[in-house]
PDB file of C-alpha atoms in Angstrom:
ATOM      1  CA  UNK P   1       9.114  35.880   0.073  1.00  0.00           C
ATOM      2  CA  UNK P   2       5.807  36.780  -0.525  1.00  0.00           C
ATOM      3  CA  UNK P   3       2.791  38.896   1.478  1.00  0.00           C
ATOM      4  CA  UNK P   4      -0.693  37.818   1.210  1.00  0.00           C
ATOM      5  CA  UNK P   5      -3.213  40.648   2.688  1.00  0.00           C
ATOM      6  CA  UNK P   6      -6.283  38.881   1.620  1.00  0.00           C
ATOM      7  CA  UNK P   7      -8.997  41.712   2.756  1.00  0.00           C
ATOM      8  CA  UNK P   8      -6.918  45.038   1.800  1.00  0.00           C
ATOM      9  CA  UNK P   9      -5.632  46.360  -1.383  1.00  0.00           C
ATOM     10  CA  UNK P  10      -7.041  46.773  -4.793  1.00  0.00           C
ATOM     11  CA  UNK P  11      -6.975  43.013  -6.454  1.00  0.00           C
ATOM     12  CA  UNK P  12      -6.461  42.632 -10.280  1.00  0.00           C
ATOM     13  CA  UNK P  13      -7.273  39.432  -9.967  1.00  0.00           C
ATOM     14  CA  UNK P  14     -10.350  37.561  -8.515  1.00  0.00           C
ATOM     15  CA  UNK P  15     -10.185  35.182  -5.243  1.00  0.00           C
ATOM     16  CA  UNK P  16     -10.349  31.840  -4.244  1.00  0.00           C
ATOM     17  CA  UNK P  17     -12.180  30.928  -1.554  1.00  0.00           C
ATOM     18  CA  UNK P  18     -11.737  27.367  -0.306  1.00  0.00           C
ATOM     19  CA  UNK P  19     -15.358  26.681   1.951  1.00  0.00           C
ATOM     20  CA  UNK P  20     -16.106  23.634   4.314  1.00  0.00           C
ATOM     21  CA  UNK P  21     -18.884  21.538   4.184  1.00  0.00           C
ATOM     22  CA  UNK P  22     -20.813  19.538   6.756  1.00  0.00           C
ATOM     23  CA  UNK P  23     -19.598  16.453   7.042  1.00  0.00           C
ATOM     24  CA  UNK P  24     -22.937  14.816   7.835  1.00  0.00           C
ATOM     25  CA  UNK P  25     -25.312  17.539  10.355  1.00  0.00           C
ATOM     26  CA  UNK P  26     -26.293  20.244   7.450  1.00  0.00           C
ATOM     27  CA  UNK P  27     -26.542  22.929  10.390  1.00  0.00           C
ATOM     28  CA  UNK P  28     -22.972  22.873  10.831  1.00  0.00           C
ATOM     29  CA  UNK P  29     -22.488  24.747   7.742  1.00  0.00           C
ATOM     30  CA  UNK P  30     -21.709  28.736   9.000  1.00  0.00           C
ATOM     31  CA  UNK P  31     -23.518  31.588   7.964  1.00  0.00           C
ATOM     32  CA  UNK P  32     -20.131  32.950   5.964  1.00  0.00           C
ATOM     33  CA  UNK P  33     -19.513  29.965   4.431  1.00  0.00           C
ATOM     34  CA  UNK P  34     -23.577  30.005   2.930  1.00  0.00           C
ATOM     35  CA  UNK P  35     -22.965  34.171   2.213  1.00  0.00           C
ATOM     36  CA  UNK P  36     -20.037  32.612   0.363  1.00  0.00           C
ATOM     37  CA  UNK P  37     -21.226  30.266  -2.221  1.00  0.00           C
ATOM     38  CA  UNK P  38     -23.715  32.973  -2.692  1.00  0.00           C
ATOM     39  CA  UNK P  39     -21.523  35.628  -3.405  1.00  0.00           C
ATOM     40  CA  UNK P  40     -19.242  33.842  -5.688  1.00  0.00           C
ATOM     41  CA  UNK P  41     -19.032  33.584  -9.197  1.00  0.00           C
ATOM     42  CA  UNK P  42     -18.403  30.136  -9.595  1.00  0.00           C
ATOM     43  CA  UNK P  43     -18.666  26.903  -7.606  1.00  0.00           C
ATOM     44  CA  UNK P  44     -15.739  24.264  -7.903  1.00  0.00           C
ATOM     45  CA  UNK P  45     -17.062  21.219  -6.539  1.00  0.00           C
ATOM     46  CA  UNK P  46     -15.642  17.752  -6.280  1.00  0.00           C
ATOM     47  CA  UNK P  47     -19.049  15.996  -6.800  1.00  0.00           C
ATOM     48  CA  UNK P  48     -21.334  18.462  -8.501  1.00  0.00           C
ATOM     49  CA  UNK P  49     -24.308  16.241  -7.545  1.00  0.00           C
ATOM     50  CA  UNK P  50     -23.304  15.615  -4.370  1.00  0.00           C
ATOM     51  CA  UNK P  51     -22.851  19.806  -3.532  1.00  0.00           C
ATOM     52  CA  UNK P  52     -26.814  20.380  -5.416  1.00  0.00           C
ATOM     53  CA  UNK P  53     -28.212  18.833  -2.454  1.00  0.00           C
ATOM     54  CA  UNK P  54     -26.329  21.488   0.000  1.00  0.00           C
ATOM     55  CA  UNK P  55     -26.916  24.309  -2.744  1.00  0.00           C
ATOM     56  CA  UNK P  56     -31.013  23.513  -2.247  1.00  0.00           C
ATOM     57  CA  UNK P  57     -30.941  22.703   1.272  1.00  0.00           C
ATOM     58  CA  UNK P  58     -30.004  26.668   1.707  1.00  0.00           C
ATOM     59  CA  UNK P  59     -31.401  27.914  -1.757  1.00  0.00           C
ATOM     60  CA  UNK P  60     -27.785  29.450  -3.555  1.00  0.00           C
ATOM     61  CA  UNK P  61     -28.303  29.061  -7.204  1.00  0.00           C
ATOM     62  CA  UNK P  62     -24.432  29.644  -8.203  1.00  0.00           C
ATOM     63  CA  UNK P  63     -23.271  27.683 -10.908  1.00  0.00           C
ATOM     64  CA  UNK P  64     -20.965  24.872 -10.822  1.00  0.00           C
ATOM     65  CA  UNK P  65     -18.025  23.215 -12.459  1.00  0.00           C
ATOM     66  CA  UNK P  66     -16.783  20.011 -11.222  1.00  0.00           C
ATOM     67  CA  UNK P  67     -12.850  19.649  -9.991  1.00  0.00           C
ATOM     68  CA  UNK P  68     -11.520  16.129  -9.121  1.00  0.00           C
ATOM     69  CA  UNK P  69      -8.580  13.724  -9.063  1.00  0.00           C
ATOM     70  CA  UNK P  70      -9.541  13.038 -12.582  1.00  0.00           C
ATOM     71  CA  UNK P  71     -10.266  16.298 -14.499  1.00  0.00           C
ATOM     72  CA  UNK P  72      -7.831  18.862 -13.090  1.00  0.00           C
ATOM     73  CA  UNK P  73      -5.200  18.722 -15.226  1.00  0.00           C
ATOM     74  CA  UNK P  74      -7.816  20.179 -17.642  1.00  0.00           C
ATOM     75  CA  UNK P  75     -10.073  21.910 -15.408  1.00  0.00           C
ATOM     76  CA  UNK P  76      -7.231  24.299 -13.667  1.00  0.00           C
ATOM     77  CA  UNK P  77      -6.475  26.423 -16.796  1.00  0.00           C
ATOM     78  CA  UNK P  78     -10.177  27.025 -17.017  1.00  0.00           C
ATOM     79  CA  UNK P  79     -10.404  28.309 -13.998  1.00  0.00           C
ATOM     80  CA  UNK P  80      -7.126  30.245 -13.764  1.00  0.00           C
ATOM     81  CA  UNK P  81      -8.358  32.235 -16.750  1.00  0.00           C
ATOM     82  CA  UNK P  82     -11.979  32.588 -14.758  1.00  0.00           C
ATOM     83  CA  UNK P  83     -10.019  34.264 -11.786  1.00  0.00           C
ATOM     84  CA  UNK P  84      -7.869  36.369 -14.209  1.00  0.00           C
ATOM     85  CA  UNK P  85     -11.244  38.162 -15.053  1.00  0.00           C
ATOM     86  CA  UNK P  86     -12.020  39.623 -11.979  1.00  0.00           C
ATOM     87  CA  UNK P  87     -14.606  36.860 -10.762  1.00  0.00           C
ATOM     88  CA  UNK P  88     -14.157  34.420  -7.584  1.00  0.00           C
ATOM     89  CA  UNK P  89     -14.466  31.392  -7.336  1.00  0.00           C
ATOM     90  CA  UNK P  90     -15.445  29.239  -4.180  1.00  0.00           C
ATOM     91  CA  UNK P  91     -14.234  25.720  -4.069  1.00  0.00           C
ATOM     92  CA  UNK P  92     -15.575  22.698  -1.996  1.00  0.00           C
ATOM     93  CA  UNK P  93     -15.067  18.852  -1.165  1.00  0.00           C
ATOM     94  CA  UNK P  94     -17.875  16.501  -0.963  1.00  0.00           C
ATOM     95  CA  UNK P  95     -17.869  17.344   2.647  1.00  0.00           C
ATOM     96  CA  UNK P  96     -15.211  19.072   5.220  1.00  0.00           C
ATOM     97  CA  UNK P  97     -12.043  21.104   4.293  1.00  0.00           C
ATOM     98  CA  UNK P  98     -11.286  21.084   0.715  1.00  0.00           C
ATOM     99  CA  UNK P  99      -7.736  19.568   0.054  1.00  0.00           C
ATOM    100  CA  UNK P 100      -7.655  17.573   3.471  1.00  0.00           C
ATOM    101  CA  UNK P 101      -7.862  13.842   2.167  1.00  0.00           C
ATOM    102  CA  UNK P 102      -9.926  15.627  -0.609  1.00  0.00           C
ATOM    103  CA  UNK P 103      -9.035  17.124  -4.180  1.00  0.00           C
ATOM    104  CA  UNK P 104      -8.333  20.644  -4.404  1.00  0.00           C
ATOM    105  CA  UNK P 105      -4.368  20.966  -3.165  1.00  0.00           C
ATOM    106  CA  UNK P 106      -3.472  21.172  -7.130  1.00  0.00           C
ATOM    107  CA  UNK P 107      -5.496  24.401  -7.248  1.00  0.00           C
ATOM    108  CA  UNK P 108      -4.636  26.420  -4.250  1.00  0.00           C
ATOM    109  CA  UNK P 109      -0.826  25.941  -5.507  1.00  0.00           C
ATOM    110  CA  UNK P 110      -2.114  26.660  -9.059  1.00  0.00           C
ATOM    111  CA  UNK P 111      -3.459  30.183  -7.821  1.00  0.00           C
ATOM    112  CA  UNK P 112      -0.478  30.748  -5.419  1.00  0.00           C
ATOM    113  CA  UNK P 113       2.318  30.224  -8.256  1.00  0.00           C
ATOM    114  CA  UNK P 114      -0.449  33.229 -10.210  1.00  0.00           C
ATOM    115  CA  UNK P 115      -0.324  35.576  -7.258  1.00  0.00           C
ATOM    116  CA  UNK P 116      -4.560  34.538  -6.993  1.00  0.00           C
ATOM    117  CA  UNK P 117      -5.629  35.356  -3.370  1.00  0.00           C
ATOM    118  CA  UNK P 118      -6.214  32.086  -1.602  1.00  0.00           C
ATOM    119  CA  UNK P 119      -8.513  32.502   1.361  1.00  0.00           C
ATOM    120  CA  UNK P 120      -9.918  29.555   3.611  1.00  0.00           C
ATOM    121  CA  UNK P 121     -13.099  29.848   5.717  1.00  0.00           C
ATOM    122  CA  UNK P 122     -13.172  27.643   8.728  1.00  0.00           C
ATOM    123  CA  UNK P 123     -15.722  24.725   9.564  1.00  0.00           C
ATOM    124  CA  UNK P 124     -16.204  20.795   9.931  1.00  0.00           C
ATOM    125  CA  UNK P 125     -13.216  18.373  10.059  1.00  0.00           C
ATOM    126  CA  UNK P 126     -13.587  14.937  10.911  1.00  0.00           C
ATOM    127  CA  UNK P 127     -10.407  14.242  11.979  1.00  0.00           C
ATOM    128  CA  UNK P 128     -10.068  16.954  14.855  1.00  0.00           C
ATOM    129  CA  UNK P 129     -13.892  17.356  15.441  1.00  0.00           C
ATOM    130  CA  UNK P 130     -13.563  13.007  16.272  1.00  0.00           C
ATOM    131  CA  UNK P 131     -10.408  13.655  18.416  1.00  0.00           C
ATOM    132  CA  UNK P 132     -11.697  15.800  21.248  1.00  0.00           C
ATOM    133  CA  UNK P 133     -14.088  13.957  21.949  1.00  0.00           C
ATOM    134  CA  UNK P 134     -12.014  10.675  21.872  1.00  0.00           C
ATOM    135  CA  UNK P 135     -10.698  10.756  25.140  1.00  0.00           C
ATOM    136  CA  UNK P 136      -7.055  10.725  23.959  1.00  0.00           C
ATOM    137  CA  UNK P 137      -4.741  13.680  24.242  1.00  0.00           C
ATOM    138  CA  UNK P 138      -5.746  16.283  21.986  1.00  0.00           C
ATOM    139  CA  UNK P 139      -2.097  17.622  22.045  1.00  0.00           C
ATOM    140  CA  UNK P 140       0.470  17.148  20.102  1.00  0.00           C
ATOM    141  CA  UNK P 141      -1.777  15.128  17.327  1.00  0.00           C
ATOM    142  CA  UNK P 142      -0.485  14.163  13.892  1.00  0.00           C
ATOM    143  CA  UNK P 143      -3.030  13.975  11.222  1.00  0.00           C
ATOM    144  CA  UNK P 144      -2.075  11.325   8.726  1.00  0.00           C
ATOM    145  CA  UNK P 145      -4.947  10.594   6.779  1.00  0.00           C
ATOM    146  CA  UNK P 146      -5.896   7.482   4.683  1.00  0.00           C
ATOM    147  CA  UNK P 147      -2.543   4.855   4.839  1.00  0.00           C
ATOM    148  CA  UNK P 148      -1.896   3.120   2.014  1.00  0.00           C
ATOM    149  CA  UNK P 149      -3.892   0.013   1.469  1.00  0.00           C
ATOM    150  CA  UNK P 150      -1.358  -2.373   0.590  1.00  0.00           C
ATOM    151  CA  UNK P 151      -0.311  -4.420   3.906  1.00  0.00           C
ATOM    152  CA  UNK P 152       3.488  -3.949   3.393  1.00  0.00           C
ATOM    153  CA  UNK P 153       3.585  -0.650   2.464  1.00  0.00           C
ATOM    154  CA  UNK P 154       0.674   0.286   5.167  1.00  0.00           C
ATOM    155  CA  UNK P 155       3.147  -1.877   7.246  1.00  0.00           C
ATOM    156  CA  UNK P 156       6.005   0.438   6.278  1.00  0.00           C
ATOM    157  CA  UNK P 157       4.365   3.527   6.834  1.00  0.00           C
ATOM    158  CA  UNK P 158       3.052   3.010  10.437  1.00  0.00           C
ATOM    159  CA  UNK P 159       6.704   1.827  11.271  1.00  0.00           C
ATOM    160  CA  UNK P 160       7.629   5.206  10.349  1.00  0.00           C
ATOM    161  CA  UNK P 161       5.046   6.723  12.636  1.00  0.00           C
ATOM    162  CA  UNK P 162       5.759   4.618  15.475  1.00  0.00           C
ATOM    163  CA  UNK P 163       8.025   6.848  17.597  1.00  0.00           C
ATOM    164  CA  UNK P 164       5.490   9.515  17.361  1.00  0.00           C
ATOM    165  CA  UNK P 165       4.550  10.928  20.759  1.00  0.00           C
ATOM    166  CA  UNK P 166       1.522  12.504  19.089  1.00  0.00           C
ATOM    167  CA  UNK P 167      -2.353  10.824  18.972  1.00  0.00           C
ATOM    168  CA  UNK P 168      -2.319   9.900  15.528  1.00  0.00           C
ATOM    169  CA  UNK P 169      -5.533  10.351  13.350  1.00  0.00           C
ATOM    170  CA  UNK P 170      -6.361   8.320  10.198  1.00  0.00           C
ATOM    171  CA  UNK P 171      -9.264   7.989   7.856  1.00  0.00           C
ATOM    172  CA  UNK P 172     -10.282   4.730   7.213  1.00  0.00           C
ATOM    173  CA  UNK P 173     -12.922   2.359   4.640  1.00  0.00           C
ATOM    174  CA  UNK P 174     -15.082   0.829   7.559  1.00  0.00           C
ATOM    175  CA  UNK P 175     -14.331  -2.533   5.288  1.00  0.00           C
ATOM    176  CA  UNK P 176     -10.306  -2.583   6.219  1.00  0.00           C
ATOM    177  CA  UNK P 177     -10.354  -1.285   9.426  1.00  0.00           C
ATOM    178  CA  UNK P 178      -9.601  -4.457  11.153  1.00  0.00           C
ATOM    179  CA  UNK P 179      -7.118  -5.109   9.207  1.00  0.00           C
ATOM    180  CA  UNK P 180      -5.790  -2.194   9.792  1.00  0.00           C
ATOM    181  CA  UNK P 181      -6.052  -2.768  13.400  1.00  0.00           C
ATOM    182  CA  UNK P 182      -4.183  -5.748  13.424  1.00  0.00           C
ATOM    183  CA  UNK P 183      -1.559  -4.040  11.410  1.00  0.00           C
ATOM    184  CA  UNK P 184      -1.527  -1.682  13.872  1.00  0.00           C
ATOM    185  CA  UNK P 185      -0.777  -4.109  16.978  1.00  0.00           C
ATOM    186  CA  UNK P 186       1.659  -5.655  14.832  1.00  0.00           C
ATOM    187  CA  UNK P 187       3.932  -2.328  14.771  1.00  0.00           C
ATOM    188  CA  UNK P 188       3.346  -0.760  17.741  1.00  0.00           C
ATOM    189  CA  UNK P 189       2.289  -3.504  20.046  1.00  0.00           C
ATOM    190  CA  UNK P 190      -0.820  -2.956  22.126  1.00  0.00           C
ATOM    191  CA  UNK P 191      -1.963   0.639  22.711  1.00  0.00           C
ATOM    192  CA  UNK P 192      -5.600   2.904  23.059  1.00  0.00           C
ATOM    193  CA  UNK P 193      -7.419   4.042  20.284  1.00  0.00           C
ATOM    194  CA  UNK P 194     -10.774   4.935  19.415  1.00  0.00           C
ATOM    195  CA  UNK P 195     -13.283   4.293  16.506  1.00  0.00           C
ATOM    196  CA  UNK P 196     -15.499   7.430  15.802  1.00  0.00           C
ATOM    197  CA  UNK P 197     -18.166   6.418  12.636  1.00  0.00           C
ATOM    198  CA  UNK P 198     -20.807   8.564  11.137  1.00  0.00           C
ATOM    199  CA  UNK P 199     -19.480  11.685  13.150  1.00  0.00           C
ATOM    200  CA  UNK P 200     -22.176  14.415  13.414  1.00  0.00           C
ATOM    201  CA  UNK P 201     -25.028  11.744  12.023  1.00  0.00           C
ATOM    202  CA  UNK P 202     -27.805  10.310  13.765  1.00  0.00           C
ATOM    203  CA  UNK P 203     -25.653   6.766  14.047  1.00  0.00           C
ATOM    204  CA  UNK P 204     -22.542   8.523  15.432  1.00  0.00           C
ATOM    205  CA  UNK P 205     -20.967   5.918  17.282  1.00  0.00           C
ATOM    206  CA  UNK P 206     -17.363   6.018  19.560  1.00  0.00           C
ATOM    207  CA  UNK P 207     -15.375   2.801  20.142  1.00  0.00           C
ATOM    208  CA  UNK P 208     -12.806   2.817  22.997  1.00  0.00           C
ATOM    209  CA  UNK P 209     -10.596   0.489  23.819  1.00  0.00           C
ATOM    210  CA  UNK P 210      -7.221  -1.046  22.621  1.00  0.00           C
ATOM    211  CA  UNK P 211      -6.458  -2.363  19.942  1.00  0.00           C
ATOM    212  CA  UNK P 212      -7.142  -6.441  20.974  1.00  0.00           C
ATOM    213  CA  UNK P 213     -10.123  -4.913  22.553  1.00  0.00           C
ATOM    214  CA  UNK P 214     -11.408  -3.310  19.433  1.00  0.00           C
ATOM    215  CA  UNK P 215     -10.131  -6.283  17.030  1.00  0.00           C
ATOM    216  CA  UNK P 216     -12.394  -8.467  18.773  1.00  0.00           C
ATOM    217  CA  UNK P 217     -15.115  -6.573  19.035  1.00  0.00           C
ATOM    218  CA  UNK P 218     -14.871  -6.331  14.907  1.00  0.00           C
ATOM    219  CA  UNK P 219     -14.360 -10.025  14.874  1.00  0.00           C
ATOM    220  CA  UNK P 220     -18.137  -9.944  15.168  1.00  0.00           C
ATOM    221  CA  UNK P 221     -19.488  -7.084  13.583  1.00  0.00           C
ATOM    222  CA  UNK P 222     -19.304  -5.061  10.644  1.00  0.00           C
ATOM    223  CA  UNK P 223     -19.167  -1.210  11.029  1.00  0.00           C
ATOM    224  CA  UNK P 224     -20.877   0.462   8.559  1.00  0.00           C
ATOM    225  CA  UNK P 225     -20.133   4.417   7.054  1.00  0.00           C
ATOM    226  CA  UNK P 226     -17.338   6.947   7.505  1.00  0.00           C
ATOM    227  CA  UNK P 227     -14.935   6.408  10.369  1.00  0.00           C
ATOM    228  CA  UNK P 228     -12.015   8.140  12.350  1.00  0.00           C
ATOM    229  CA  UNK P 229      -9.489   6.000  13.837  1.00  0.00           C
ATOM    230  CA  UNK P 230      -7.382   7.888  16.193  1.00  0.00           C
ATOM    231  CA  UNK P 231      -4.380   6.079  18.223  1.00  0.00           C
ATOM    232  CA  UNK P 232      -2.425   7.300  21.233  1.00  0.00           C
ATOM    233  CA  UNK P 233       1.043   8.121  20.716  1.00  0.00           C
ATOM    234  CA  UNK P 234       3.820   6.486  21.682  1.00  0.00           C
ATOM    235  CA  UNK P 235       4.684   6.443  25.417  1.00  0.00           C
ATOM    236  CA  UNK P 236       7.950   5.331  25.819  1.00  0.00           C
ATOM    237  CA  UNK P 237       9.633   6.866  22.812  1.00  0.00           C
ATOM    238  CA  UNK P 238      12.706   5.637  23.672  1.00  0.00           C
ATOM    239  CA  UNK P 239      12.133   1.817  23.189  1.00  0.00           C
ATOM    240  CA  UNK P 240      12.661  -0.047  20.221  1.00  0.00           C
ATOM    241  CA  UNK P 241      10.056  -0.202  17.476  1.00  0.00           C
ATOM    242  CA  UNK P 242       9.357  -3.872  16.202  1.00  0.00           C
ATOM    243  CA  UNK P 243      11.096  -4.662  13.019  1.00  0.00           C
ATOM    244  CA  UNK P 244       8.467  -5.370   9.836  1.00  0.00           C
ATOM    245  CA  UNK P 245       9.773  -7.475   7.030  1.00  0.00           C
ATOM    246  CA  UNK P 246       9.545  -4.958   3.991  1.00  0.00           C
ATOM    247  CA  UNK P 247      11.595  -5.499   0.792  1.00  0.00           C
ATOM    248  CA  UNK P 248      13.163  -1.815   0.019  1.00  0.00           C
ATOM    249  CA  UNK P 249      10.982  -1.122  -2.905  1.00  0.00           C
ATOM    250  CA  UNK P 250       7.866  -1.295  -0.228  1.00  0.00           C
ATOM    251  CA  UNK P 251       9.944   0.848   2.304  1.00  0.00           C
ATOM    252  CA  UNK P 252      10.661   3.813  -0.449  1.00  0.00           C
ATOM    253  CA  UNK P 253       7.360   3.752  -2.393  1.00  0.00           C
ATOM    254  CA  UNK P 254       5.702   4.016   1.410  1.00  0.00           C
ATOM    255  CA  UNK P 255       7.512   7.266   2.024  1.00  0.00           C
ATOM    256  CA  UNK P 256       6.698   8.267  -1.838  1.00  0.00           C
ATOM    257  CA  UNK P 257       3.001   8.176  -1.086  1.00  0.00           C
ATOM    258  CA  UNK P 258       3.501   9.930   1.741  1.00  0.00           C
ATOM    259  CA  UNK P 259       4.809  13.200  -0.677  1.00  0.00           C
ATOM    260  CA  UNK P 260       8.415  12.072   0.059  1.00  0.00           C
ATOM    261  CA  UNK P 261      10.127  12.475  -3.635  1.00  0.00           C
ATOM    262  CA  UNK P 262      11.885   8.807  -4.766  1.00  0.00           C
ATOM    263  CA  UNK P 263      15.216  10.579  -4.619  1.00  0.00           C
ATOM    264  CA  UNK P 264      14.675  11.748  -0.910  1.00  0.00           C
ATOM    265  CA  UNK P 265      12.932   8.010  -0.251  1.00  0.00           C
ATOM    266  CA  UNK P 266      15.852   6.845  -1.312  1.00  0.00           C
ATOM    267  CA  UNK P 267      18.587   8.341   1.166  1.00  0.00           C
ATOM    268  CA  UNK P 268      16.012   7.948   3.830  1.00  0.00           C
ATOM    269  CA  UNK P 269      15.566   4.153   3.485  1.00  0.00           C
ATOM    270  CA  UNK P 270      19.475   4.257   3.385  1.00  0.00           C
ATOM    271  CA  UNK P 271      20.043   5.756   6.271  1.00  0.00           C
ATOM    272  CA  UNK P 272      17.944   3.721   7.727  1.00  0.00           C
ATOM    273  CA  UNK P 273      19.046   0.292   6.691  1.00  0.00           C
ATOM    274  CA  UNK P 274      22.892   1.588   7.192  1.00  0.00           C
ATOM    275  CA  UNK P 275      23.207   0.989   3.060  1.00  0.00           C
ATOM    276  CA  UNK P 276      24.604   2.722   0.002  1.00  0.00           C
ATOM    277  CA  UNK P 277      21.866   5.110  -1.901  1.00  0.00           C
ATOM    278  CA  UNK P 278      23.177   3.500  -4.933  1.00  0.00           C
ATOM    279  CA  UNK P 279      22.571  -0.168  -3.736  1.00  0.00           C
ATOM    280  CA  UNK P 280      18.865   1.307  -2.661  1.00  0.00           C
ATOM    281  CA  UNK P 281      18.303   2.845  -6.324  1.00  0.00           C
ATOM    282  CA  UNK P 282      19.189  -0.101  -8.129  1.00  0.00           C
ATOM    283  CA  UNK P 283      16.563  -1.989  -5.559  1.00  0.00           C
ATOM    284  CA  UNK P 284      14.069   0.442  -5.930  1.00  0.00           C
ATOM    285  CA  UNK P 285      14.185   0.935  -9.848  1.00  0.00           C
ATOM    286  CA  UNK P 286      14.830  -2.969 -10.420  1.00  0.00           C
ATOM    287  CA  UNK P 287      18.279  -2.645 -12.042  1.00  0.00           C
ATOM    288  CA  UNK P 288      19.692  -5.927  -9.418  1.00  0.00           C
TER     289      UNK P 288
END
């Protein structure tokens, strides 16, 4: 077990501070999280040209290191070493909360594992700033993020989620959203949802309807920038969920990318198909 007093005590180490950005409406950006990036030591930013524009916008001239999907293997040690020293470090995501559908996770459990303070500011978050004003019931929600892109495994997935009593609230490319849609309707059969694009912009847009309703309407138009799909949970739990044809490997890599590890996959697709783990493995890893 461990305690983590983040505004008491005598640190030996320096802090993280993990800030939100707006996600389109620069005046949503709070007055700590500005006399944050001032105060700290060091910016780690996923786009480092993208976060310039919201340094200048409210004049902070703290320098900046970039931290992605692609460099933090590297970058982490860096700025482990930079937090040793006594100096803080404020991280953000291109826009919203860092780590939520954005880099950063790998470096909040970097500092955690070094006994760094970890401390999050709140702000902007598409996916709960889109639901209440959806329509749909704001309680219990399940925030899933971006499902896979590949149509059996996004196939897989959703099957997995359709029990859920809970609205459910994905990101989604405005370019496969139909196709998600339809994926949609396949699994759970005909239910409300809602579109939300360009949240907070000057083109913010909300599509209601269900999920025919909305496939038609994108049967003749094109959406265009970020968008929110949120669906109502399931109403009648108790029915059965409509069986999708997915080979095993599909059905285990689906739960992978969810964080599931292959191992725990495994058993789970075996209990679930009434099957040896052994017969799944040898599916899974191509030894049949």
């Amino acid at each position: 077990m461990e305690i983590q007093q983040s505004f008491k005590g005598t640190a030996q180490t320096g802090s993280l501070y993990l800030v939100p950005t707006p996600i389109g409406n620069l005046d949503d950006m709070s007055v700590r999280g500005v006399k944050t990036l001032q105060a700290a030591d060091l910016i780690a930013a996923e786009d480092t040209r993208n976060t310039q524009k919201l340094l200048n916008h409210f004049e902070i001239t703290t320098p900046q290191k970039s931290l992605h999907e692609h460099n933090y293997k590297e970058r982490i040690p860096q700025l482990l070493e930079f937090l040793h020293s006594g100096k803080s470090i404020a991280q953000v995501s291109d826009a919203g909360m860092p780590s939520i559908s954005d880099p950063g996770h790998e470096l909040v459990l970097a500092c955690l594992e070094e006994k760094i303070k970890v401390v999050a500011l709140p702000g902007p978050t598409a996916g709960l700033t889109a639901l209440l004003a959806s329509g749909l019931s704001p309680q219990p929600n399940y925030f899933y993020g971006f499902l896979p892109r590949k149509k059996n495994e996004q196939k897989a997935v959703l099957q997995s989620l359709a029990s859920q009593e809970a609205t459910l609230i994905f990101y989604e490319s405005p370019h496969r959203i139909k196709d998600t849609l339809m994926n949609l309707a396949a699994v759970f059969g005909n239910r409300q949802a809602v579109i939300c694009r360009e949240l907070t912009k000057l083109h913010e847009e909300y599509l209601r309807g269900d999920f025919n309703e909305l496939i038609d309407y994108l049967s003749e138009r094109e959406l265009k920038g970020e968008c929110c799909l949120l669906v109502a949970g399931n109403q009648e739990p108790e029915a059965p969920v409509a069986e999708v044809a997915v080979s095993v490997k599909e059905e285990v890599q689906a739960l992978v990318n969810q964080g599931m590890k292959p191992n725990a996959a495994i058993k789970t697709v075996a209990q679930r198909r009434s099957r040896k783990k052994q017969e799944i493995y040898q599916e899974y890893h191509d030894l049949v």
